[in-house]
Short mmCIF file of C-alpha atoms in Angstrom, two decimals:
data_model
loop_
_atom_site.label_atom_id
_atom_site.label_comp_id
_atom_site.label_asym_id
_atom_site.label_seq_id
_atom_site.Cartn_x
_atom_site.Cartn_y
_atom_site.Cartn_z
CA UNK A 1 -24.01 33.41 8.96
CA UNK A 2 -24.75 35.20 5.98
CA UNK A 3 -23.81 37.41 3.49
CA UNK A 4 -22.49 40.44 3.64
CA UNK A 5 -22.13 39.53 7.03
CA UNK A 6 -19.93 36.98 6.71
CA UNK A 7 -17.09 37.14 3.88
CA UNK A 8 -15.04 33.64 3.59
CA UNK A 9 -12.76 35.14 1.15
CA UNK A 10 -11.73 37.68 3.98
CA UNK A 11 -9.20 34.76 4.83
CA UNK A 12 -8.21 34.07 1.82
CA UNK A 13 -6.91 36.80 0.59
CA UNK A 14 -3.30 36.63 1.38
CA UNK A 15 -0.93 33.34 1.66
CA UNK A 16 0.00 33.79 5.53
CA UNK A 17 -4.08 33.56 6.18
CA UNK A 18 -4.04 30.54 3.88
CA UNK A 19 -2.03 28.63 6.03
CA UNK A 20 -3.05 29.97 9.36
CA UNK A 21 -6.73 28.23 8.71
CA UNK A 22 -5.74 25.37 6.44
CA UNK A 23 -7.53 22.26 7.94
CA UNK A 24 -5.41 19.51 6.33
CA UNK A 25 -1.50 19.48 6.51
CA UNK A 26 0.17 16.56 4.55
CA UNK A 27 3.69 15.69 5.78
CA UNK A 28 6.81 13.28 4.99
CA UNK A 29 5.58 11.23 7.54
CA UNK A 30 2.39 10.85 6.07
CA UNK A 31 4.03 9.00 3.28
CA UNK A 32 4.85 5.09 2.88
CA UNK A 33 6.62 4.06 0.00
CA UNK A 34 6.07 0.52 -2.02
CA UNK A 35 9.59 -1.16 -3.56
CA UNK A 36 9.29 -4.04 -5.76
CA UNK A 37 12.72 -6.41 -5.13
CA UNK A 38 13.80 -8.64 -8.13
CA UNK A 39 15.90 -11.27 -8.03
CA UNK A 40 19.64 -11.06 -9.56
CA UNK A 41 22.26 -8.35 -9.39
CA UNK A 42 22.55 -4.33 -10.53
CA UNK A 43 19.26 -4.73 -11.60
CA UNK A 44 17.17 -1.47 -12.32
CA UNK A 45 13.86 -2.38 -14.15
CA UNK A 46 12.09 0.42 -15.63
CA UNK A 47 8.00 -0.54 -15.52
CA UNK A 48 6.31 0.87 -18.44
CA UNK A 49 2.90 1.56 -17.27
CA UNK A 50 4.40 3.29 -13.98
CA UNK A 51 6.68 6.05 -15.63
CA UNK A 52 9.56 6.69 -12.42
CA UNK A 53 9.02 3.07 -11.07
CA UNK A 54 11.36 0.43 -11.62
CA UNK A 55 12.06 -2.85 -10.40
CA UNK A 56 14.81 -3.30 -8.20
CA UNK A 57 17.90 -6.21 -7.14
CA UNK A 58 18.39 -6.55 -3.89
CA UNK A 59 21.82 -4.64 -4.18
CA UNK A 60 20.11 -1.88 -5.74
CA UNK A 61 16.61 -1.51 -3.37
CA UNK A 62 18.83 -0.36 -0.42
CA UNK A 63 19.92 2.53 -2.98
CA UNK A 64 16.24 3.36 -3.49
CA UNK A 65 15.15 2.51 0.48
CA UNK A 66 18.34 5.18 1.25
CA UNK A 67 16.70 7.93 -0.95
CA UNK A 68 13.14 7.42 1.44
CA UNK A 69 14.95 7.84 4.57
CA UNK A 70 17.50 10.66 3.54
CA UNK A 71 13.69 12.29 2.62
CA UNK A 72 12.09 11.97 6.09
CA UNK A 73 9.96 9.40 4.81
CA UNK A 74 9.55 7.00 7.94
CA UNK A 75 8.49 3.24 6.01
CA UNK A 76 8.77 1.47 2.85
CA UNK A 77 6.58 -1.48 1.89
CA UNK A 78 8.09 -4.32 -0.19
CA UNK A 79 6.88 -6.56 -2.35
CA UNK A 80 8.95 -9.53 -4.23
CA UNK A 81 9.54 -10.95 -7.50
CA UNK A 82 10.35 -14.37 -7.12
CA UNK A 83 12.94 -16.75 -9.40
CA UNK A 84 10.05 -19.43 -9.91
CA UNK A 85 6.38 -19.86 -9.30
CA UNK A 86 3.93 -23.06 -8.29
CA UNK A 87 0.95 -24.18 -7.12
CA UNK A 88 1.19 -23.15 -3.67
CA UNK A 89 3.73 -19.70 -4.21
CA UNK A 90 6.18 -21.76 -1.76
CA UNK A 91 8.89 -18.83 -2.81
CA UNK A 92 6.82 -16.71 -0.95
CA UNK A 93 7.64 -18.13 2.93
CA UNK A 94 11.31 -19.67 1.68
CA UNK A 95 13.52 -18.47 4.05
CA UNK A 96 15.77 -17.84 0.84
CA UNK A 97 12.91 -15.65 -0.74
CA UNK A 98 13.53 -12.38 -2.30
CA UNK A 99 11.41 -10.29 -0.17
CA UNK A 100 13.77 -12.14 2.64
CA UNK A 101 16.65 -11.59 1.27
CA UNK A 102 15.80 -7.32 0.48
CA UNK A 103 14.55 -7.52 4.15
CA UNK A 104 18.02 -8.29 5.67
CA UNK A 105 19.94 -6.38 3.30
CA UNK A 106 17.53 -3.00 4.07
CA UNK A 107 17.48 -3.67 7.63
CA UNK A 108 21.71 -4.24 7.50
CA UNK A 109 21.90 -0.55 6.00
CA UNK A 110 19.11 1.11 7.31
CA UNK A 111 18.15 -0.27 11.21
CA UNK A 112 16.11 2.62 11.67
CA UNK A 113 13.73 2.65 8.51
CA UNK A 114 10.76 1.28 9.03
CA UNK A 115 10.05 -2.04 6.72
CA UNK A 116 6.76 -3.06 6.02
CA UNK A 117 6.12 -6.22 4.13
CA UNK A 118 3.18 -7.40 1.83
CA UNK A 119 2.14 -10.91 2.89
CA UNK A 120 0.14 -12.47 -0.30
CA UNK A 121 0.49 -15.35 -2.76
CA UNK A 122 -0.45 -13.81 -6.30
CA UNK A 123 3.49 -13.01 -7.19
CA UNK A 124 4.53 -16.59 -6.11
CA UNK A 125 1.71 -18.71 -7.05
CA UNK A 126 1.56 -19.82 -11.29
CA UNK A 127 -1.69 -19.29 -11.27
CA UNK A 128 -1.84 -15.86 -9.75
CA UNK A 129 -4.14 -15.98 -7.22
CA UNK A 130 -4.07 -14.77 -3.34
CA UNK A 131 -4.75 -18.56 -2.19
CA UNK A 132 -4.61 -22.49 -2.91
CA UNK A 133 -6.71 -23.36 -5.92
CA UNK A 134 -8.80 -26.64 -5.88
CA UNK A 135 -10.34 -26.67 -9.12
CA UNK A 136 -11.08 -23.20 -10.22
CA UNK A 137 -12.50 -22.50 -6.48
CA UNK A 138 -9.77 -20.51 -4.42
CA UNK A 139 -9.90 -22.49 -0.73
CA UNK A 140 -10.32 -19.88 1.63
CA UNK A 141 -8.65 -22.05 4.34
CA UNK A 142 -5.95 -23.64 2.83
CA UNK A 143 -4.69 -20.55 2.07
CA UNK A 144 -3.81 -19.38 5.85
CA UNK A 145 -1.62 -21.27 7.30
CA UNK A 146 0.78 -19.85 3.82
CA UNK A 147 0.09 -16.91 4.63
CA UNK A 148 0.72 -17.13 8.36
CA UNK A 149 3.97 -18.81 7.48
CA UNK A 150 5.16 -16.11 4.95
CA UNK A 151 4.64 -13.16 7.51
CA UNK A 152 6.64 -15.41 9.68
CA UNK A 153 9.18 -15.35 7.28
CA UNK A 154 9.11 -11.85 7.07
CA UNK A 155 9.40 -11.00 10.41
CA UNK A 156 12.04 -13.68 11.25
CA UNK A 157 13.80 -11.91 8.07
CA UNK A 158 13.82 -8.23 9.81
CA UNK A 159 10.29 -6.76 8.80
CA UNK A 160 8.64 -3.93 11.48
CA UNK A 161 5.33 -5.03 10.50
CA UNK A 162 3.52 -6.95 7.43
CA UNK A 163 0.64 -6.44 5.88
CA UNK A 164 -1.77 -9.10 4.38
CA UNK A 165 -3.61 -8.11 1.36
CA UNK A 166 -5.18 -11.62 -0.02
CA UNK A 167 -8.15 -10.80 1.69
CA UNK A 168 -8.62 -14.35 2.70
CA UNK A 169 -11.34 -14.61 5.80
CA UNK A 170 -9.45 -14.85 9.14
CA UNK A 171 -6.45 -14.11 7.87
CA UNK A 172 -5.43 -11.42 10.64
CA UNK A 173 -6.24 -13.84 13.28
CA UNK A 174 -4.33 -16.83 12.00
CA UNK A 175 -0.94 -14.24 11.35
CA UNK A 176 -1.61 -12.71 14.57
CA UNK A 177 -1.39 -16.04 16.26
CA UNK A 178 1.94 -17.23 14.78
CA UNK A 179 3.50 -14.27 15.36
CA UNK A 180 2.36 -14.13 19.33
CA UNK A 181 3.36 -17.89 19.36
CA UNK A 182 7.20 -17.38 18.36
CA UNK A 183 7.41 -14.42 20.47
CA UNK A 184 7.27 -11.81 18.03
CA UNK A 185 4.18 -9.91 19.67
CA UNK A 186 5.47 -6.59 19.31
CA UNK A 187 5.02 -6.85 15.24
CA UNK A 188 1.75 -4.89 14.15
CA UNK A 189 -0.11 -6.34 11.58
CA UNK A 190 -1.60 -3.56 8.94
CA UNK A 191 -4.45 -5.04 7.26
CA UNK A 192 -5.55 -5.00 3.94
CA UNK A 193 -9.21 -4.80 5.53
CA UNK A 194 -11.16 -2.85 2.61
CA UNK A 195 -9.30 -4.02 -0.63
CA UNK A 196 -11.78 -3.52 -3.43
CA UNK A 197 -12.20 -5.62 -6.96
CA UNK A 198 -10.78 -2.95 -8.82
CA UNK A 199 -9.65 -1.83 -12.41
CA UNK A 200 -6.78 0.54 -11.02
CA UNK A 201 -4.38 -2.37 -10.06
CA UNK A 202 -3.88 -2.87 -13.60
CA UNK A 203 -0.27 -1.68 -13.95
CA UNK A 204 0.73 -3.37 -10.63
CA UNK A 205 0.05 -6.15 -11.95
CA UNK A 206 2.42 -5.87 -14.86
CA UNK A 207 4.91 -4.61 -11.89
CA UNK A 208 4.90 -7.62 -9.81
CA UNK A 209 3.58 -10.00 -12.70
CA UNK A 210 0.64 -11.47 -10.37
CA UNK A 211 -1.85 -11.24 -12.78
CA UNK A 212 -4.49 -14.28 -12.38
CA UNK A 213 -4.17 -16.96 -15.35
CA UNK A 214 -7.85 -17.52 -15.20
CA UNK A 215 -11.07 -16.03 -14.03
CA UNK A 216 -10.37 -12.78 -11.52
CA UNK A 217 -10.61 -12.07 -7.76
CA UNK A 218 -14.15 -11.07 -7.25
CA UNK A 219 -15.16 -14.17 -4.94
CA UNK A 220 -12.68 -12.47 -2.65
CA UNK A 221 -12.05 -8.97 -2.82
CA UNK A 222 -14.29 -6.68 -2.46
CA UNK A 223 -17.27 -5.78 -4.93
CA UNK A 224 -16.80 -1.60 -5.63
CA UNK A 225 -20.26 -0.96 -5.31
CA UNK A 226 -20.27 -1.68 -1.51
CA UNK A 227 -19.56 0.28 1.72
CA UNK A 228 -21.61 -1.29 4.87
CA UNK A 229 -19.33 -4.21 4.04
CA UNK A 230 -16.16 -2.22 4.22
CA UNK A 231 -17.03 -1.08 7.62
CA UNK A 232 -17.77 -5.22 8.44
CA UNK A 233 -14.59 -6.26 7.21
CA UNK A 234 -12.79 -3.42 8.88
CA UNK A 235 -14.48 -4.44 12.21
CA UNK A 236 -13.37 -7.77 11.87
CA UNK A 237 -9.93 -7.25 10.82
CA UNK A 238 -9.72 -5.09 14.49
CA UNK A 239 -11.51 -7.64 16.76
CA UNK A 240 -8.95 -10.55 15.06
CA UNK A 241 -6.06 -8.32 15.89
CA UNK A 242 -5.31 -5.77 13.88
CA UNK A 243 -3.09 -2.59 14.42
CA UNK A 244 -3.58 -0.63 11.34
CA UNK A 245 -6.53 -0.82 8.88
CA UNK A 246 -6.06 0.08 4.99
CA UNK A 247 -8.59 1.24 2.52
CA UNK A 248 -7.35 0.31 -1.21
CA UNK A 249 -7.75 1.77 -3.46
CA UNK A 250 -7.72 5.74 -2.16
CA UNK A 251 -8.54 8.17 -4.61
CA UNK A 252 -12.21 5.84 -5.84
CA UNK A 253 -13.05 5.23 -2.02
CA UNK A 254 -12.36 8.44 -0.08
CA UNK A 255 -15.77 7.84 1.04
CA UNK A 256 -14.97 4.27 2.47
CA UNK A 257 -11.57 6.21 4.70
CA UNK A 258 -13.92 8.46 5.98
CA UNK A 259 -16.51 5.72 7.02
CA UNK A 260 -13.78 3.67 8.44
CA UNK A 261 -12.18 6.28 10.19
CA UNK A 262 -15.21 7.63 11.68
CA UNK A 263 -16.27 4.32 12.66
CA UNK A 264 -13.38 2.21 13.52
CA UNK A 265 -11.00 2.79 16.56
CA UNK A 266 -7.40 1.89 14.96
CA UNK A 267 -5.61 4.11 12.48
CA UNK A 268 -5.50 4.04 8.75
CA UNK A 269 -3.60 3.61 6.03
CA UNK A 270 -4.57 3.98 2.09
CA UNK A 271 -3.19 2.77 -0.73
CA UNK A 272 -2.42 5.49 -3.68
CA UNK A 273 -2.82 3.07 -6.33
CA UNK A 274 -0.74 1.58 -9.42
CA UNK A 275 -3.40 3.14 -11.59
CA UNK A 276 -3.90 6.63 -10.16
CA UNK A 277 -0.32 6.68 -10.24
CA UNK A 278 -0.91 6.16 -13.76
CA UNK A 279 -2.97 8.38 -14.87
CA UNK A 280 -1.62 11.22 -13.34
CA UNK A 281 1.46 10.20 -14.93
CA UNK A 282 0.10 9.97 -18.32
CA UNK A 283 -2.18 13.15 -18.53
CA UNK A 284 1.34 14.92 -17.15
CA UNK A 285 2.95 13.10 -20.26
CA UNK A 286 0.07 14.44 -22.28
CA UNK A 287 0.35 18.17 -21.02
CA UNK A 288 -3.19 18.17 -19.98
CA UNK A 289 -2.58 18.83 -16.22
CA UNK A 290 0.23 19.94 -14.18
CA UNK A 291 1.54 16.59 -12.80
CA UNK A 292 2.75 18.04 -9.47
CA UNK A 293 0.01 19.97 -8.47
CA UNK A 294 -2.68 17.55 -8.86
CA UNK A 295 -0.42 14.59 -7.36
CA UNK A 296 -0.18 17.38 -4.46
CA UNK A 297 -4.29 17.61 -4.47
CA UNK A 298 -4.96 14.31 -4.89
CA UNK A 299 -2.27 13.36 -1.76
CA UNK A 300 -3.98 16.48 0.20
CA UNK A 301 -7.55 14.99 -0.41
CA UNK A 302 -6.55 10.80 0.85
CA UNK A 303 -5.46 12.76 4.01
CA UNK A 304 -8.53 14.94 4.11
CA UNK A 305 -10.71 11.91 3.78
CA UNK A 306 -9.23 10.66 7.21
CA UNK A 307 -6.05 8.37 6.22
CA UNK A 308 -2.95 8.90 8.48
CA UNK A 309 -0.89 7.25 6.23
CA UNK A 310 -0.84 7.33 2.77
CA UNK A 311 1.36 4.39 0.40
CA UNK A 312 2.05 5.77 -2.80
CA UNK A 313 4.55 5.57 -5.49
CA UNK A 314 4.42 9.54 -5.58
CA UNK A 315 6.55 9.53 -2.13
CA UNK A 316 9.80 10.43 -3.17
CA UNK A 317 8.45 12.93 -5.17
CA UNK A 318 5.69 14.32 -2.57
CA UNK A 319 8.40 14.56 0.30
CA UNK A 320 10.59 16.70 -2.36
CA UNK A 321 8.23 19.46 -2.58
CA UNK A 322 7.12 19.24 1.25
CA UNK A 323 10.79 19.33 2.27
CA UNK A 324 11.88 22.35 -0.04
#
């Protein structure tokens, strides 16, 4: 159809036709939201580089946790802080640990809030990487029977589902196997399938302090400049077991959600980054954009893409403006 013919703006001329053909409808339930837990007491930890973000003690995440469920947002993700670090992150599967601990108190207070946990090393380990180190050579296989222990951990602790982002190979499978084998079956697993090697994790990494002491993680996450290989990983994640596949980040690899979801049978989940977070925050700051509206746009487009849910530190703030 052409012109005169056809007039597109015919539907756009009022607000009520606006709505009645909009394509894409983002939603509280669309939203996950990530909680770092700290160790100590009434602790509330501003984070520089993530303006609104703070760290939290365990006391005090249930606080936060309460404001995401009295918003209709369904899930928060934690990730932990621990009191010390070594070799092998052991913090990170002690049944002590602080993502343990934040699990039971959250799940005490708030049964019906779902609680997704990050299953990695970097935060726990002194060197900052995903896996065990042998040298300066991070061993791929080492590395997951820690990680299958800390979702354990997790689980044992109260978590709905965990979610490994190391993006060590085989990973999924080895998880999905300790879980089945102590009878916790019923746990999905949302993988960290398509986690790219990139710049905009910059102020999570002053968040959860797990940046690497030496070299970086490019022998294993993902190179940016590749997306057959997202789709491989993706595949593989599914046929070891997993329930949910995640693209991170979102906004740089809208591209890579559509592939996956176009391509791979399981929903998925992006992750709104520590950096995109950022920026918005900081051109906001500046007065060179309208902060709301283009967090709004920038949600609306990650669902576009194909993503059903969306992890972002804008949540509270997203489900705010969708609720009123």
């Amino acid at each position: 159809m052409l012109f005169p013919d056809y007039r597109p703006r015919r539907l756009r001329q009022t607000d009520a036709f606006r709505r009645m053909i909009r394509e894409t409808q983002l939603g509280v339930d669309d939203l996950i939201l990530p909680l770092f837990a700290k160790e100590g007491k009434d602790i509330k930890e501003p984070i520089p580089s993530m303006p609104g973000q703070f760290r939290f003690s365990v006391n005090k995440i249930v606080d936060e946790a309460k404001k995401a469920y009295e918003s209709g947002i369904p899930a928060i993700m934690v990730f932990g802080l621990p009191d010390k670090k070594d070799p092998l992150g052991t913090r990170a599967y002690a049944k002590d640990g602080i993502v343990q601990k934040a699990v039971k108190e959250i799940k005490n207070k708030l049964p019906e809030l779902a609680l997704i946990t990050d299953v990695c090393l970097c935060q726990y380990t002194d060197h900052g990487h995903c896996g065990v180190v042998e040298g300066h050579i991070i061993d791929n296989d080492a590395t997951l029977d820690l990680l299958a222990r800390t979702a354990l951990s997790h689980v044992k602790a109260g978590a709905d589902m965990v979610a490994p982002s190391d993006m060590m190979d085989g990973r999924v499978a080895e998880i999905r196997g300790i879980l089945d084998d102590n009878n916790f079956s019923n746990i999905p697993i949302m993988s960290y399938a398509a986690k790219y090697c990139s710049a905009y994790y910059g102020p999570f990494r002053e968040a959860a302090d797990s940046a690497p002491q030496f070299g970086d993680r490019r022998t294993y996450q993902m190179d940016p400049a590749n997306s057959r290989e997202a789709i491989r990983e993706a595949a593989m994640d599914a046929e070891e077991g997993a329930d949910i596949i995640m693209v991170k980040p979102a906004l740089p690899y809208l591209d890579i959600i559509c592939r996956i979801r176009d391509e791979i049978d399981l929903p998925v989940a992006a992750y709104n980054v520590s950096g995109e977070y950022a920026m918005i925050k900081a051109a906001e700051k500046m007065g060179w954009v309208d902060g709301k509206k283009v967090m709004m746009e920038t949600l609306t487009a990650i669902k576009r893409a194909g993503a059903e849910m969306i992890l972002t530190y804008f949540a509270l703030e997203a489900a705010e403006i969708i609720n009123n």
